XYZ file of C-alpha atoms in Angstrom:
482
model
C 29.242 -156.037 9.130
C 30.372 -158.555 5.476
C 32.683 -155.335 4.324
C 34.541 -155.466 8.164
C 35.286 -158.652 8.222
C 36.211 -158.783 4.704
C 38.621 -155.701 5.514
C 40.044 -157.688 8.872
C 40.438 -160.519 6.856
C 42.330 -159.432 3.883
C 44.264 -157.589 6.322
C 45.266 -160.914 8.737
C 45.598 -162.730 5.427
C 48.258 -159.785 4.289
C 49.958 -160.686 7.189
C 52.143 -163.879 7.721
C 51.048 -164.917 11.088
C 47.448 -165.026 9.951
C 47.292 -168.508 9.137
C 48.180 -168.883 12.488
C 44.898 -167.194 13.537
C 42.348 -168.794 11.106
C 42.416 -172.516 13.261
C 40.117 -170.620 16.075
C 37.330 -169.540 14.127
C 36.772 -172.760 12.693
C 33.769 -175.843 14.206
C 34.604 -178.996 14.557
C 33.161 -179.317 11.535
C 35.347 -178.049 9.881
C 33.814 -175.048 8.904
C 34.624 -171.362 10.124
C 32.664 -169.381 11.907
C 32.470 -166.051 10.525
C 30.150 -164.597 13.297
C 33.350 -164.448 15.465
C 35.436 -163.744 12.914
C 33.216 -160.235 11.992
C 32.452 -160.241 15.591
C 36.590 -159.976 16.486
C 37.091 -157.752 13.221
C 34.452 -155.687 14.900
C 36.144 -155.795 18.170
C 39.845 -154.740 16.466
C 38.156 -152.826 13.735
C 36.640 -150.478 16.970
C 39.481 -150.660 18.698
C 41.904 -149.150 16.016
C 38.328 -146.721 14.961
C 38.864 -145.701 18.779
C 42.370 -145.088 18.588
C 42.268 -143.575 15.693
C 38.978 -141.311 17.200
C 41.341 -140.583 19.783
C 44.319 -139.932 17.416
C 42.445 -137.841 15.323
C 40.993 -135.902 18.771
C 44.411 -135.212 20.053
C 45.970 -134.699 16.789
C 42.507 -132.049 15.851
C 43.488 -130.169 19.826
C 46.330 -129.987 18.676
C 45.616 -128.362 15.549
C 43.072 -126.251 17.155
C 45.614 -124.966 19.355
C 48.187 -124.390 16.278
C 45.512 -122.803 14.923
C 44.947 -119.916 17.486
C 48.455 -119.940 17.796
C 48.550 -119.221 14.316
C 45.459 -116.618 14.427
C 47.311 -115.003 17.458
C 50.588 -115.016 14.920
C 48.040 -113.900 12.375
C 47.265 -110.875 14.037
C 50.525 -109.861 15.388
C 51.638 -109.538 12.243
C 48.421 -108.383 11.053
C 48.914 -105.583 14.053
C 52.632 -105.086 13.053
C 52.224 -105.420 9.219
C 48.785 -102.504 10.097
C 51.726 -100.510 11.692
C 54.487 -100.883 9.499
C 52.017 -100.096 6.316
C 51.246 -97.016 8.605
C 54.601 -96.349 9.144
C 55.063 -96.116 5.397
C 52.485 -94.336 5.089
C 53.508 -91.609 7.416
C 57.307 -92.241 5.462
C 55.630 -91.812 2.875
C 53.834 -88.864 2.781
C 56.880 -87.408 4.391
C 58.578 -88.097 1.630
C 56.073 -86.918 -0.647
C 56.695 -83.780 1.810
C 59.994 -83.415 1.650
C 60.256 -84.394 -2.291
C 57.821 -81.360 -2.565
C 60.199 -78.963 -0.516
C 63.391 -80.707 -2.304
C 61.486 -79.625 -5.901
C 61.154 -76.563 -4.790
C 64.693 -76.072 -3.417
C 65.888 -77.370 -7.000
C 64.115 -74.998 -8.389
C 65.322 -72.033 -6.091
C 68.585 -73.613 -6.453
C 68.052 -73.701 -9.995
C 67.328 -70.019 -10.360
C 69.722 -69.146 -7.204
C 72.469 -70.975 -9.993
C 71.160 -69.192 -13.055
C 70.766 -65.980 -11.160
C 74.387 -66.769 -10.370
C 76.032 -67.850 -13.722
C 74.393 -63.768 -14.913
C 75.856 -62.106 -12.358
C 78.883 -64.076 -12.419
C 78.091 -63.143 -16.709
C 77.912 -59.993 -15.537
C 80.596 -59.028 -13.459
C 82.922 -60.631 -15.760
C 81.723 -58.280 -18.962
C 81.880 -55.005 -16.638
C 85.464 -56.370 -16.108
C 86.131 -57.181 -19.104
C 84.835 -54.233 -20.842
C 86.902 -51.431 -17.749
C 88.861 -49.194 -19.659
C 91.024 -50.068 -16.610
C 94.021 -52.846 -16.765
C 92.604 -55.052 -14.152
C 94.843 -57.588 -12.221
C 94.034 -59.854 -10.183
C 96.920 -60.731 -8.036
C 97.673 -63.841 -5.280
C 100.290 -63.517 -2.342
C 102.705 -65.666 -4.300
C 102.178 -63.346 -7.332
C 100.394 -65.303 -9.250
C 97.959 -64.072 -12.115
C 93.987 -64.831 -11.194
C 92.987 -62.146 -12.751
C 93.649 -60.346 -16.455
C 90.924 -58.783 -18.338
C 90.718 -57.457 -21.655
C 92.234 -53.865 -21.252
C 95.299 -56.678 -20.499
C 95.357 -57.943 -23.346
C 95.339 -55.126 -25.572
C 97.848 -53.266 -23.683
C 100.351 -56.168 -22.988
C 99.319 -58.170 -26.010
C 99.029 -61.512 -23.523
C 95.799 -63.158 -23.995
C 94.088 -64.267 -20.406
C 95.020 -67.704 -21.302
C 98.939 -67.056 -21.505
C 98.614 -65.252 -18.378
C 96.339 -67.409 -15.322
C 97.780 -69.965 -12.793
C 101.196 -67.759 -14.051
C 103.570 -65.082 -12.330
C 103.191 -61.191 -13.211
C 106.511 -60.507 -13.424
C 107.883 -63.248 -15.460
C 104.691 -63.107 -17.990
C 104.442 -59.102 -17.875
C 108.454 -57.965 -17.238
C 107.928 -55.062 -18.630
C 105.673 -53.670 -15.708
C 106.137 -50.969 -13.884
C 105.012 -52.078 -10.807
C 107.188 -53.807 -8.036
C 106.658 -56.473 -5.578
C 107.593 -54.686 -3.022
C 104.876 -52.402 -4.032
C 102.166 -55.098 -4.109
C 103.928 -56.983 -0.442
C 103.705 -53.688 1.473
C 100.350 -52.997 0.162
C 99.078 -56.578 1.564
C 100.846 -56.233 5.000
C 99.450 -52.974 5.227
C 95.972 -53.810 4.779
C 95.334 -50.491 2.914
C 94.967 -49.175 -0.814
C 97.826 -48.180 -2.146
C 97.992 -45.381 -5.676
C 101.032 -44.692 -7.773
C 101.370 -42.639 -10.621
C 103.480 -43.503 -13.400
C 104.649 -41.452 -16.512
C 107.312 -41.949 -19.236
C 108.892 -38.643 -20.778
C 106.082 -37.845 -21.773
C 104.160 -40.125 -23.474
C 101.773 -41.919 -21.237
C 100.518 -41.375 -17.683
C 99.440 -44.077 -15.227
C 97.031 -44.350 -12.378
C 98.522 -47.482 -10.394
C 96.312 -48.244 -8.366
C 96.688 -51.953 -5.417
C 93.779 -52.484 -3.382
C 94.345 -55.372 -1.360
C 91.469 -57.990 -0.646
C 89.990 -59.735 2.604
C 88.812 -62.917 3.511
C 89.484 -64.245 -0.194
C 90.412 -68.285 -1.191
C 92.250 -67.496 -4.673
C 92.616 -63.339 -4.952
C 94.876 -61.381 -2.450
C 95.224 -58.564 -4.827
C 93.517 -56.927 -7.032
C 95.770 -54.020 -9.187
C 94.226 -51.525 -11.331
C 96.229 -49.646 -13.681
C 94.092 -46.578 -15.662
C 95.851 -44.817 -18.590
C 94.744 -41.074 -17.854
C 97.043 -39.711 -20.361
C 94.575 -38.877 -22.931
C 92.641 -36.970 -19.621
C 96.642 -35.319 -18.685
C 96.975 -34.212 -22.051
C 93.889 -32.603 -22.328
C 93.891 -30.921 -18.891
C 97.693 -29.535 -20.418
C 96.575 -28.153 -23.276
C 93.758 -26.222 -21.958
C 96.527 -24.819 -19.431
C 99.073 -24.178 -21.538
C 96.070 -22.831 -24.249
C 95.972 -21.034 -21.678
C 99.629 -19.504 -20.828
C 100.064 -19.021 -24.170
C 96.948 -16.396 -23.749
C 98.129 -15.719 -20.736
C 101.659 -14.185 -21.883
C 101.603 -13.013 -24.864
C 98.032 -10.375 -23.419
C 101.018 -10.274 -20.764
C 104.542 -9.396 -23.108
C 101.769 -7.388 -25.346
C 100.509 -4.786 -22.378
C 104.052 -5.521 -21.175
C 105.790 -4.526 -24.668
C 102.816 -1.520 -24.900
C 103.594 0.041 -21.856
C 107.774 0.177 -21.469
C 108.092 0.791 -25.856
C 106.105 3.990 -25.155
C 108.308 5.733 -22.931
C 111.209 4.123 -24.518
C 110.372 5.962 -27.175
C 110.507 9.280 -25.720
C 113.952 8.481 -24.023
C 114.658 7.778 -27.348
C 114.127 10.704 -28.533
C 115.653 13.017 -26.358
C 118.595 11.290 -26.535
C 118.948 12.290 -29.927
C 117.563 15.529 -29.276
C 119.938 16.544 -26.884
C 122.418 14.868 -29.838
C 121.585 17.264 -31.789
C 122.315 19.867 -29.469
C 125.493 18.798 -28.620
C 126.278 18.431 -31.978
C 125.475 22.068 -32.135
C 126.920 23.865 -29.385
C 130.001 21.522 -29.034
C 132.544 24.289 -29.527
C 135.483 24.689 -26.811
C 133.184 22.012 -24.425
C 136.071 19.954 -23.253
C 133.312 17.288 -22.212
C 131.658 17.097 -25.217
C 133.557 14.180 -26.697
C 132.882 12.666 -23.682
C 128.647 13.517 -23.178
C 128.453 12.342 -26.955
C 129.776 8.481 -26.249
C 127.658 8.369 -23.276
C 124.748 9.347 -25.161
C 125.133 7.172 -29.056
C 126.098 4.180 -25.882
C 122.304 5.163 -24.812
C 121.016 5.666 -27.751
C 122.468 2.307 -28.566
C 121.335 0.488 -25.772
C 118.089 2.096 -26.855
C 117.442 0.260 -30.285
C 118.520 -2.740 -29.095
C 116.047 -2.715 -26.323
C 113.132 -1.486 -28.544
C 114.169 -4.594 -30.661
C 112.844 -6.773 -27.978
C 110.029 -4.860 -26.960
C 109.586 -5.618 -30.991
C 110.150 -9.355 -30.658
C 108.217 -9.270 -27.921
C 105.003 -7.942 -30.067
C 105.467 -10.695 -32.874
C 106.110 -13.494 -30.524
C 103.232 -12.183 -28.430
C 100.738 -11.933 -31.472
C 97.661 -15.353 -30.633
C 98.329 -17.841 -33.548
C 94.096 -17.817 -33.813
C 92.119 -20.958 -34.010
C 93.965 -22.398 -36.793
C 97.627 -23.712 -38.488
C 99.178 -21.047 -40.969
C 101.843 -22.256 -43.131
C 105.268 -20.706 -42.712
C 108.702 -20.876 -43.216
C 110.461 -23.122 -41.164
C 113.365 -21.513 -41.391
C 112.389 -18.139 -40.683
C 111.127 -18.673 -38.013
C 114.479 -20.173 -36.382
C 115.667 -17.262 -37.577
C 113.817 -14.479 -36.267
C 113.418 -16.861 -32.508
C 117.545 -16.404 -32.890
C 117.208 -12.485 -33.130
C 115.220 -12.739 -30.294
C 117.675 -14.711 -28.478
C 120.813 -12.678 -29.383
C 118.764 -9.512 -27.678
C 117.105 -11.495 -24.139
C 119.363 -14.904 -23.325
C 122.426 -14.770 -21.458
C 123.226 -17.109 -18.700
C 125.057 -17.005 -14.595
C 128.119 -17.871 -16.577
C 128.477 -14.783 -18.462
C 127.615 -16.432 -21.686
C 125.324 -13.552 -23.981
C 123.752 -16.279 -26.796
C 124.789 -13.290 -29.043
C 129.072 -14.248 -28.540
C 127.680 -18.162 -29.314
C 128.640 -19.429 -32.647
C 125.549 -20.209 -35.236
C 126.313 -22.990 -37.631
C 123.111 -23.196 -40.382
C 122.552 -25.758 -42.558
C 119.165 -25.749 -44.492
C 118.085 -27.752 -47.286
C 116.921 -25.610 -50.208
C 113.876 -25.208 -51.445
C 112.408 -26.412 -47.821
C 108.777 -26.222 -47.978
C 106.920 -24.454 -45.823
C 104.496 -26.259 -43.129
C 101.538 -25.578 -41.593
C 101.843 -24.758 -37.892
C 101.398 -22.435 -34.910
C 104.403 -20.112 -35.300
C 104.264 -17.899 -32.097
C 104.459 -21.458 -30.563
C 107.396 -23.004 -32.536
C 109.368 -20.130 -31.639
C 109.154 -20.736 -28.142
C 110.208 -24.237 -29.013
C 113.044 -22.740 -30.218
C 113.532 -20.489 -27.543
C 113.921 -22.879 -25.098
C 116.265 -24.606 -26.841
C 118.426 -22.024 -27.377
C 118.229 -21.389 -24.341
C 118.656 -24.907 -22.296
C 122.016 -25.123 -25.551
C 123.319 -21.384 -24.024
C 122.987 -22.497 -20.321
C 125.101 -25.969 -21.118
C 127.782 -23.972 -23.178
C 128.165 -21.655 -19.967
C 128.634 -24.096 -17.977
C 131.297 -25.914 -19.884
C 135.074 -25.421 -18.686
C 137.217 -26.472 -21.043
C 139.896 -24.975 -22.310
C 140.024 -23.500 -26.500
C 136.499 -24.413 -26.265
C 134.706 -22.186 -28.597
C 130.822 -22.429 -28.034
C 128.521 -23.745 -30.901
C 125.142 -23.941 -32.135
C 124.761 -25.753 -35.677
C 121.402 -26.480 -37.147
C 120.634 -28.781 -39.220
C 116.870 -28.393 -41.605
C 116.134 -30.936 -44.491
C 113.095 -32.862 -44.954
C 113.090 -36.631 -45.334
C 110.725 -38.690 -46.378
C 107.244 -37.087 -45.197
C 108.244 -34.861 -42.250
C 110.804 -32.144 -41.982
C 113.640 -32.469 -39.688
C 115.529 -29.964 -37.730
C 118.304 -30.631 -35.348
C 120.029 -28.354 -33.458
C 123.437 -29.023 -31.554
C 125.921 -28.221 -28.875
C 128.916 -28.930 -27.835
C 128.938 -27.446 -24.502
C 127.973 -30.082 -21.059
C 126.222 -32.862 -22.403
C 122.869 -34.709 -20.094
C 123.541 -37.594 -17.926
C 121.701 -40.775 -18.825
C 119.291 -39.804 -15.948
C 118.293 -36.465 -17.007
C 117.667 -37.823 -19.969
C 114.842 -39.976 -18.545
C 113.594 -37.054 -17.494
C 114.114 -34.150 -19.361
C 110.428 -34.136 -21.186
C 108.608 -34.529 -17.441
C 106.963 -31.635 -16.320
C 108.792 -29.841 -13.894
C 111.483 -31.729 -13.800
C 114.917 -30.669 -12.028
C 118.482 -31.562 -11.850
C 118.772 -31.101 -7.992
C 117.853 -34.029 -5.929
C 114.768 -33.556 -4.045
C 113.451 -30.577 -5.551
C 110.043 -29.867 -7.846
C 108.800 -26.927 -6.438
C 108.527 -23.533 -8.611
C 111.334 -21.913 -7.596
C 113.374 -24.416 -7.148
C 113.205 -25.320 -11.170
C 115.834 -25.025 -13.302
C 114.978 -22.792 -16.074
C 117.571 -23.569 -18.253
C 115.565 -27.557 -18.141
C 112.063 -26.064 -18.953
C 111.494 -28.593 -21.816
C 108.297 -30.119 -21.358
C 106.256 -27.448 -22.452
C 108.320 -28.072 -25.657
C 107.848 -31.707 -25.942
C 104.092 -30.624 -25.213
C 103.800 -28.565 -28.574
C 105.825 -30.485 -30.833
C 104.079 -33.282 -30.059
C 100.616 -33.016 -29.429
C 100.653 -29.799 -30.706
C 102.055 -30.511 -34.378
C 101.127 -34.004 -33.666
C 106.072 -34.292 -34.442
C 108.210 -35.858 -32.743
C 111.174 -34.462 -30.279
C 114.241 -36.482 -28.637
C 117.398 -35.953 -27.554
C 120.665 -37.688 -27.275
C 123.962 -36.425 -25.310
C 127.462 -37.382 -24.248
C 128.619 -35.688 -21.168
C 131.875 -34.875 -23.033
C 130.552 -34.017 -26.168
C 127.097 -32.338 -25.802
C 123.564 -32.416 -26.985
C 121.934 -32.096 -30.079
C 117.961 -32.279 -30.794
C 115.847 -34.204 -32.727
C 112.439 -32.285 -34.114
C 110.518 -33.816 -36.982
C 107.400 -32.581 -38.133
C 104.993 -33.336 -40.565
C 105.195 -31.456 -43.424
C 100.499 -31.615 -44.603
């Protein structure tokens, strides 16, 4: 109690109004009635304590409510956390599953990418290794593909050709824009065969593509030169063999009755010479018999030449003197060559310009004779078409040695060859009649494709032509000495 009184006194003493309350607790004798002070202080304290208790009660009640609200909020938060946790766990599970699937897809994608790269490298290697010239083109003519064979043939690297215009990059290509446009518009492959003076042969095929973003057409250029030359060689060898056998058979078949006819003519001539006295017609008959014998001798010469010409050359080249071959061919031409204009080969003046000490060369003699005979036939036709006043048909033959080659020139002053004819004169089945190429329309005077084949392929030489319509034509032959 004293403690409470002391506390209350201290409280009252600390206040400015406390001094005015103290006198109420003093006794008459001047002493302070501490009992009253204590009771009053206790009452005040109890009141304050009651107020404090009430305040604490309400505070506790409010705190309890707040705690309940907080508990509810906590429970809700815990529920939300659980739900969120469950959602996150499910998301994590799905994400892990997705990661597993994604890893599988990544592995599969890597495998697919690797296979695609391998396939792309394989396709590129195949395209690069193709023996064909492959060119990819867009509709505007830009190059999208240019393989190794195209680089070898054109001499243009792929890096320089790609994305460039084809006809500006490779202007000598034997293919026009119109042909490519036609293939694209028709949506059908187009095959074009091209050859140049027997030097090369190409099969050009244009393939239009569908649903391609970069390339609209693919051009394949196949060099079939060797294949055609090999085929021609086999065909021409068969021809030569057949021609030789046919010529030999015909010569033998004709030779027997011709020998009998000539013998009979000689017998009739001797009998007529013995019994010609008193016969007014004896001189006429003798003249006829002499002419018949002369013609028979010429026919016999033709047969002998055919027999020599039909001899097989065998499997190897043999050394031969080129001037003797030319002279032998001239003898044969004198007997067999004539043209529809009436000009006979024996009526043509032959000028010979042979160098001295010409070496023998390895060759197929019968085939070279056929070349010279074809050139003489061509010259005879051209000379027969020359309608110039005072014109004298002349063939000049020159044979010289230059470096390691034997040069032969056969020149005539007949009708020349036009520029267009010069471009195709060595092509198979060449004819100067427009639109005609069948065997019956084939101009015999223009048959030089086989001659070109014999010189270039079988003798590894060269055959060329220079001509002027008003001057004449010169054929140039080069043959290796060894």
